[in-house]
Amino acid sequence: MIEQPIMTRIIDIQEESPKVKTLFFEYKIHCKPGQFIMVWLPLLDEKPFTLAYIQKNLLGISVLKKGTFTNALHNLKTGDMIGIRGPYGNGFHVQHPINSCVIGGGIGMASLATVAERLPGVTIIQGTRTATEIIYQKRFHKMKLCTEDGTLGFKGTTVDLLKEELKKQHFQKIYTCGPEIMLYKIVKVCEMHGIECEVSLERYIKCGFGICGQCDCSGQRICIDGPVFCIKKLQTMEDFGKTTLLKTGERVAINNKIH
Amino acid sequence: MSKITLAINLCNIQLGNPVILASGILGVTKALLKRVSENGAGAVTIKSISKEPREGHKNPTVITFEAGMLNAVGYSNSGVEKALEEFTNLQDVGVPVIASVIGTQKEDFVYVVERLSHTKFSAIEIPLSCPHTPGFGLLAGQGTPQATFGITSEVRKVTKLPLFIKLSPNIPEICTVAKAAEDAGADAITAVNSMGPGMIINIEARRPVLDFKVGGVTGDALRPIAIRCVYDLYKTVKIPIIGVGGISTGRHAIEMMMAGASAIGIGTGVYYRGIDIFKKIREEMVSWMQENGFDDINKIIGAAND
Ligand SMILES: Cc1cc2nc3c(=O)[nH]c(=O)nc-3n(C[C@H](O)[C@H](O)[C@H](O)COP(=O)(O)OP(=O)(O)OC[C@H]3O[C@@H](n4cnc5c(N)ncnc54)[C@H](O)[C@@H]3O)c2cc1C
Ligand SMILES: Cc1cc2nc3c(=O)[nH]c(=O)nc-3n(C[C@H](O)[C@H](O)[C@H](O)COP(=O)(O)O)c2cc1C
Ligand code: FES
C-alpha cells in the first residue's frame, strides 16, 4: 500500500447540528467501524477524522467546527475536492447478539454511529453540554440523550446516565468515544459491573501509520495499535485518562473536566 | 552448530545485537523506546531534540511511494527541558539509549549536550544532515567539512559520552566530512540521514503532497546509496560506522555490515515490517550466519572491502 492522499469530490453535505456537518464522498476501499482516515486540504493541513458513515462506496465524516482546519472543511461546497488516505487503525469489534450499549460524548458520537447501525436494538446514549450540540437525531430515533445544562433529556453527563441505565438493565458490552476523562470514568463503571468495554482514544496524529511515535499512549500507538482499545489493554496503559502529547511532543495533563 | 553471537562493542557500549532504532522513528516517548527494546533492538535512539520546543511542519509530514518514504516532519520536539522530564530512569528501557541533539548554531548544540551530561544516555548523536528543516542540517550549511569540524569540536569539549556524528548521503565529499568529524573528536559516524530532498506531486490536486513541499527520501530507494557511503567511509575513517538507510531484512543488515558498518539503524523498515522488525532482522541474521558458517557478527564487518 502507498500512503498518499487520493483526491475525491464531496458529493453531499448534511447539517447535523449548528456546529457539525457531515461531508459525503466516494471511496472504494473497505473500511470498518471505528477506523479513521486522514483528510488533506492542499496548502492547509491534514488531520484525522473517524468514519461516521460507511455505505457501499460512500463514506461520510462528521466534522465539528473547532479551529482553522475544521472551519475550512465547513466552508467546502458539493463538488469540491479533498484528499483522503487510509483507513487507519483497528476499529471496534462489533459483537452480537448480546445486550450492548453505545455511549458517545460530543463529537465522539461520530465514531460510534457505524457501530450502532450494525447492532439492531442497541442502547444508544449520547451526551453533550447543551441541546443544540446533539447530532444524528434523525438517524437514530431511540437515543437516550443527556445534556449537562439540562436543556434536553437527562440533566447530567453520560456517566451519570449510564449509572441510571444500569439500575434497569445489564449490558454485556459497552462501546464508547468522547472526552478522555469521560472514557476513564466509564471504564471504572465497567470494571465495577464486569462489563466488557471498547474505547476509542484521541491523540495528535501525524503519520497515521505507526512510524513517527507522535500519538503514543503508554507505548501504544493510537493510530495503528488503536484508536480502539479493550478494557484489558487500557488497564496496562498508565497515561490513559492522565496525560497526552501536544503537537511538539510535550506531555501535558488531561483536563479534568467532563464535556 | 556452534553458538552464534550478535553481540558487539560500539565505542565501549555493550550491545546484545547491532540493530539500533534510528532517530525520529517512534522515539518521542520513553514508553515507545521500551517497547522497541522489548521487540529486540540492541539500542534505541530518541527523536532529535533542540534547545527550544518546535512544532515542526504541518501535515502531511510523512508519506510513502513505491520505493520508500518521503518525510518532512520538521524536527518537532518538546525542547530539551521537557525531554529531560520524559527521558528519566533510562535503565527501565532495557537497552542503551542514544540521545539525538540538533541546533541552529554551535552554542545550541553545546547547551543541549551540557544539559544532557548528567543523564543516563549512553551516547549522543548529532545529525548535521537533515535536508528539509530551515535553520538545521543541510539547509543551515552544517554539512560542510568546516562546519562539521566546528560543531563536533565544540560539543566534544562538554561531554565525555561517546559522540556519533550523523552525515548526509547527498554530499559528494562525505569522506572529507567524516574525516573532519573524526579529527574533531567524534567516536563514531552515523551514515546516513535521509537523502534529497525529493518531491511527490498529487496530479489531481496539482500540488506537492508534503506541506513543506520537499522532504527526505528513506527506505529502499536510499539503500544502495547508503551502502556505497558506508563502503567508502570504511576505508577513510578509523572510528566505527553505524550504517543506516533502507535496511528492512537480515540480508540488508549483513550487506550493510559487510560494507563496513559496526552496527545498523532501522527507520522506515518499522513501517514495512512492524514494530517487531528488530526481532525479525536478528533472527534472519542468525539463520544467514548459520547457513554460511559464521559464528560471530564481528567477523562480517567490512568483509566486502578486501
Ligand atoms: C482518530 C481520530 C479521529 C477523529 N475523528 C474526528 C471526527 O470524526 N470529527 C471531528 O470533528 N474531529 C475528529 N477528530 C479530531 C480532529 O482531528 C481535530 O479536532 C481537528 O483536526 C481540529 O482541527 P482544527 O484545525 O479545526 O482545530 P485546532 O484548533 O487546530 O485544534 C483543536 C484541537 O484538535 C486536536 N487536533 C488538531 N490537530 C490534530 C491532529 N492532527 N491529530 C489529532 N488531533 C488534532 C488537538 O487536540 C487540538 O488542540 C479525530 C481525532 C482523532 C485522533
Ligand atoms: C519520519 C522520519 C523522521 C525522521 N526524523 C529524524 C530525526 O528527528 N533525526 C534524525 O537524525 N534523523 C531522522 N530521520 C532519519 C532516520 O533516522 C534515518 O537516518 C533515515 O530514515 C534512513 O534510514 P531508513 O531508510 O531505515 O529509514 C527520520 C526519518 C523518518 C522517516
Ligand atoms: S501518528 Fe505517527 S505513529 Fe501514530
XYZ file of N, CA and C in Angstrom, chain A residues 1-7 38 40-47 81 85 204-207 209-221 225 239 245 247-251, chain B residues 24-29 31-32 35 53-66 69 76-78 82 86 200 202 204-205 207-209 211 213 267-268 270-271 275:
258
model
N 0.840 -1.202 0.000
C 0.000 0.000 0.000
C 0.874 1.250 0.000
N 0.406 2.278 -0.674
C 1.152 3.533 -0.700
C 0.383 4.573 0.094
N 1.040 5.175 1.062
C 0.360 6.122 1.957
C 0.421 7.521 1.362
N -0.519 7.768 0.441
C -0.615 9.102 -0.156
C -2.076 9.437 -0.312
N -2.444 10.718 -0.203
C -3.844 11.055 -0.357
C -4.343 10.835 -1.782
N -5.580 10.368 -1.875
C -6.270 10.234 -3.160
C -7.356 11.307 -3.171
N -7.452 12.056 -4.259
C -8.430 13.148 -4.300
C -9.825 12.598 -4.616
N -7.209 10.093 7.059
C -6.555 11.394 7.101
C -7.129 12.224 5.955
N -6.951 15.629 3.698
C -5.961 16.625 3.265
C -6.630 17.769 2.518
N -6.342 18.980 2.935
C -6.690 20.156 2.148
C -5.367 20.761 1.689
N -5.052 20.638 0.374
C -3.760 21.111 -0.119
C -3.490 22.547 0.334
N -2.244 22.796 0.686
C -1.755 24.090 1.162
C -2.251 24.446 2.556
N -3.052 23.574 3.185
C -3.514 23.916 4.531
C -2.986 22.949 5.598
N -3.423 21.707 5.582
C -3.030 20.751 6.622
C -3.700 19.424 6.305
N -3.482 18.453 7.166
C -4.095 17.143 7.009
C -4.380 16.617 8.406
N -5.616 16.186 8.673
C -5.981 15.775 10.035
C -6.886 14.553 10.040
N -12.961 19.278 -3.884
C -12.155 18.079 -3.684
C -11.446 18.090 -2.330
N -6.508 9.641 2.798
C -5.712 8.400 2.867
C -6.152 7.578 4.068
N -2.730 13.368 19.146
C -2.300 14.142 17.980
C -1.709 13.178 16.946
N -2.251 13.192 15.735
C -1.825 12.243 14.698
C -0.970 12.955 13.656
N 0.179 12.374 13.331
C 0.973 12.900 12.210
C 0.973 11.901 11.065
N 1.761 10.813 11.180
C 1.842 9.898 10.037
C 0.560 9.081 9.865
N 0.317 5.957 10.358
C 0.608 4.544 10.089
C 1.746 3.976 10.928
N 1.949 4.572 12.107
C 2.778 3.879 13.093
C 4.266 4.121 13.047
N 4.747 5.175 12.381
C 6.195 5.338 12.256
C 6.746 6.483 13.100
N 5.959 7.538 13.327
C 6.546 8.739 13.933
C 6.523 8.723 15.461
N 5.615 8.003 16.057
C 5.579 7.915 17.514
C 4.844 9.047 18.200
N 4.320 9.977 17.432
C 3.677 11.167 17.984
C 2.417 10.836 18.788
N 1.715 9.766 18.420
C 0.398 9.501 19.004
C 0.472 8.543 20.179
N 1.654 8.425 20.794
C 1.852 7.459 21.878
C 0.904 7.640 23.064
N 0.450 6.516 23.599
C -0.194 6.473 24.899
C 0.375 5.241 25.595
N 1.312 5.429 26.506
C 1.949 4.315 27.234
C 2.520 3.226 26.329
N 3.201 3.637 25.274
C 3.842 2.654 24.391
C 2.914 2.099 23.319
N 1.635 2.470 23.373
C 0.697 2.067 22.328
C 0.537 3.230 21.360
N 0.587 2.935 20.061
C 0.374 3.989 19.074
C -1.118 4.037 18.760
N -2.047 0.798 16.743
C -2.409 -0.172 17.784
C -3.840 0.108 18.254
N -0.987 6.147 30.973
C -1.292 7.505 30.506
C -2.785 7.709 30.247
N -0.010 14.022 24.499
C 1.115 14.755 23.914
C 0.607 15.859 22.997
N 1.333 18.780 19.875
C 1.950 18.674 18.547
C 3.478 18.620 18.610
N 4.061 19.283 19.614
C 5.521 19.272 19.771
C 6.021 17.959 20.354
N 5.113 17.201 20.972
C 5.530 16.011 21.700
C 5.569 16.268 23.196
N 5.307 17.509 23.595
C 5.293 17.820 25.028
C 4.148 17.091 25.722
N 4.449 16.520 26.878
C 3.444 15.792 27.639
C 2.674 16.758 28.530
N 14.068 9.613 15.208
C 12.903 10.172 14.526
C 11.805 9.154 14.314
N 12.142 7.890 14.583
C 11.163 6.817 14.434
C 10.728 6.418 15.840
N 9.481 6.605 16.167
C 8.875 6.179 17.438
C 9.475 6.823 18.696
N 10.668 7.380 18.620
C 11.380 7.809 19.828
C 10.897 9.089 20.493
N 9.584 9.325 20.491
C 9.046 10.533 21.117
C 8.881 10.334 22.621
N 8.575 9.090 23.025
C 8.366 8.821 24.451
C 9.247 7.666 24.916
N 8.158 5.294 26.763
C 7.358 4.068 26.668
C 7.553 3.385 25.315
N 7.639 4.173 24.255
C 7.834 3.560 22.930
C 9.246 3.014 22.782
N 9.208 -0.256 24.332
C 8.519 -1.257 23.507
C 9.436 -1.750 22.382
N 11.292 24.248 22.249
C 10.288 23.378 21.623
C 10.029 23.776 20.171
N 9.653 22.804 19.344
C 9.349 23.078 17.938
C 8.097 22.313 17.525
N 7.213 22.986 16.797
C 6.002 22.309 16.318
C 6.262 21.502 15.062
N 7.307 21.833 14.335
C 7.591 21.119 13.090
C 6.697 21.587 11.967
N 6.766 20.893 10.831
C 5.939 21.275 9.691
C 4.516 20.780 9.888
N 3.601 21.333 9.071
C 2.221 20.855 9.112
C 2.130 19.534 8.366
N 1.024 18.835 8.554
C 0.759 17.603 7.821
C 0.346 17.898 6.380
N 0.510 16.987 5.438
C 1.210 15.708 5.592
C 2.713 15.908 5.839
N 3.221 15.147 6.798
C 4.650 15.188 7.100
C 5.360 13.908 6.677
N 4.625 12.814 6.572
C 5.239 11.546 6.165
C 4.315 10.845 5.166
N 4.836 10.509 4.007
C 4.067 9.742 3.022
C 4.982 8.658 2.450
N 4.406 7.729 1.707
C 5.256 6.685 1.126
C 5.065 6.657 -0.386
N 5.990 6.014 -1.063
C 5.872 5.812 -2.507
C 6.395 4.417 -2.813
N 6.466 4.061 -4.085
C 6.766 2.681 -4.470
C 8.079 2.171 -3.885
N 9.976 6.112 1.463
C 9.197 7.078 2.227
C 9.746 8.469 1.973
N 9.928 18.383 14.910
C 9.043 18.721 16.029
C 9.608 18.037 17.267
N 9.669 18.767 18.360
C 10.087 18.162 19.628
C 9.778 19.132 20.761
N 9.727 18.609 21.977
C 9.245 19.396 23.110
C 10.319 20.314 23.705
N 11.708 19.715 28.571
C 10.625 18.714 28.644
C 11.163 17.328 28.312
N 10.841 13.662 30.190
C 10.334 12.437 29.555
C 11.340 11.286 29.684
N 6.955 14.757 -4.124
C 5.884 13.971 -4.746
C 4.701 14.907 -4.951
N 0.713 15.444 -6.132
C -0.578 14.831 -6.435
C -1.107 15.516 -7.686
N -3.948 15.260 -9.369
C -5.318 15.769 -9.360
C -5.380 17.105 -8.628
N -4.668 17.181 -7.535
C -4.661 18.431 -6.758
C -3.671 19.442 -7.349
N -0.610 19.758 -6.686
C 0.176 20.320 -5.586
C 1.126 19.257 -5.039
N 2.304 19.688 -4.565
C 3.143 18.745 -3.822
C 2.357 18.239 -2.610
N 2.553 16.974 -2.252
C 1.753 16.402 -1.162
C 2.250 16.854 0.204
N 3.354 19.101 3.124
C 3.043 20.504 3.353
C 4.280 21.384 3.149
N 6.393 20.756 1.026
C 6.639 20.513 -0.402
C 7.748 19.488 -0.641
N 14.854 2.529 10.353
C 13.841 3.576 10.399
C 12.592 3.124 9.679
N 12.558 3.420 8.386
C 11.412 3.112 7.535
C 10.968 1.650 7.631
N 10.354 -0.118 10.018
C 9.291 -0.296 11.020
C 7.923 -0.235 10.336
N 7.818 0.574 9.307
C 6.560 0.659 8.567
C 6.328 -0.618 7.756
N 6.561 -3.240 14.316
C 7.420 -2.819 15.416
C 8.347 -3.959 15.858
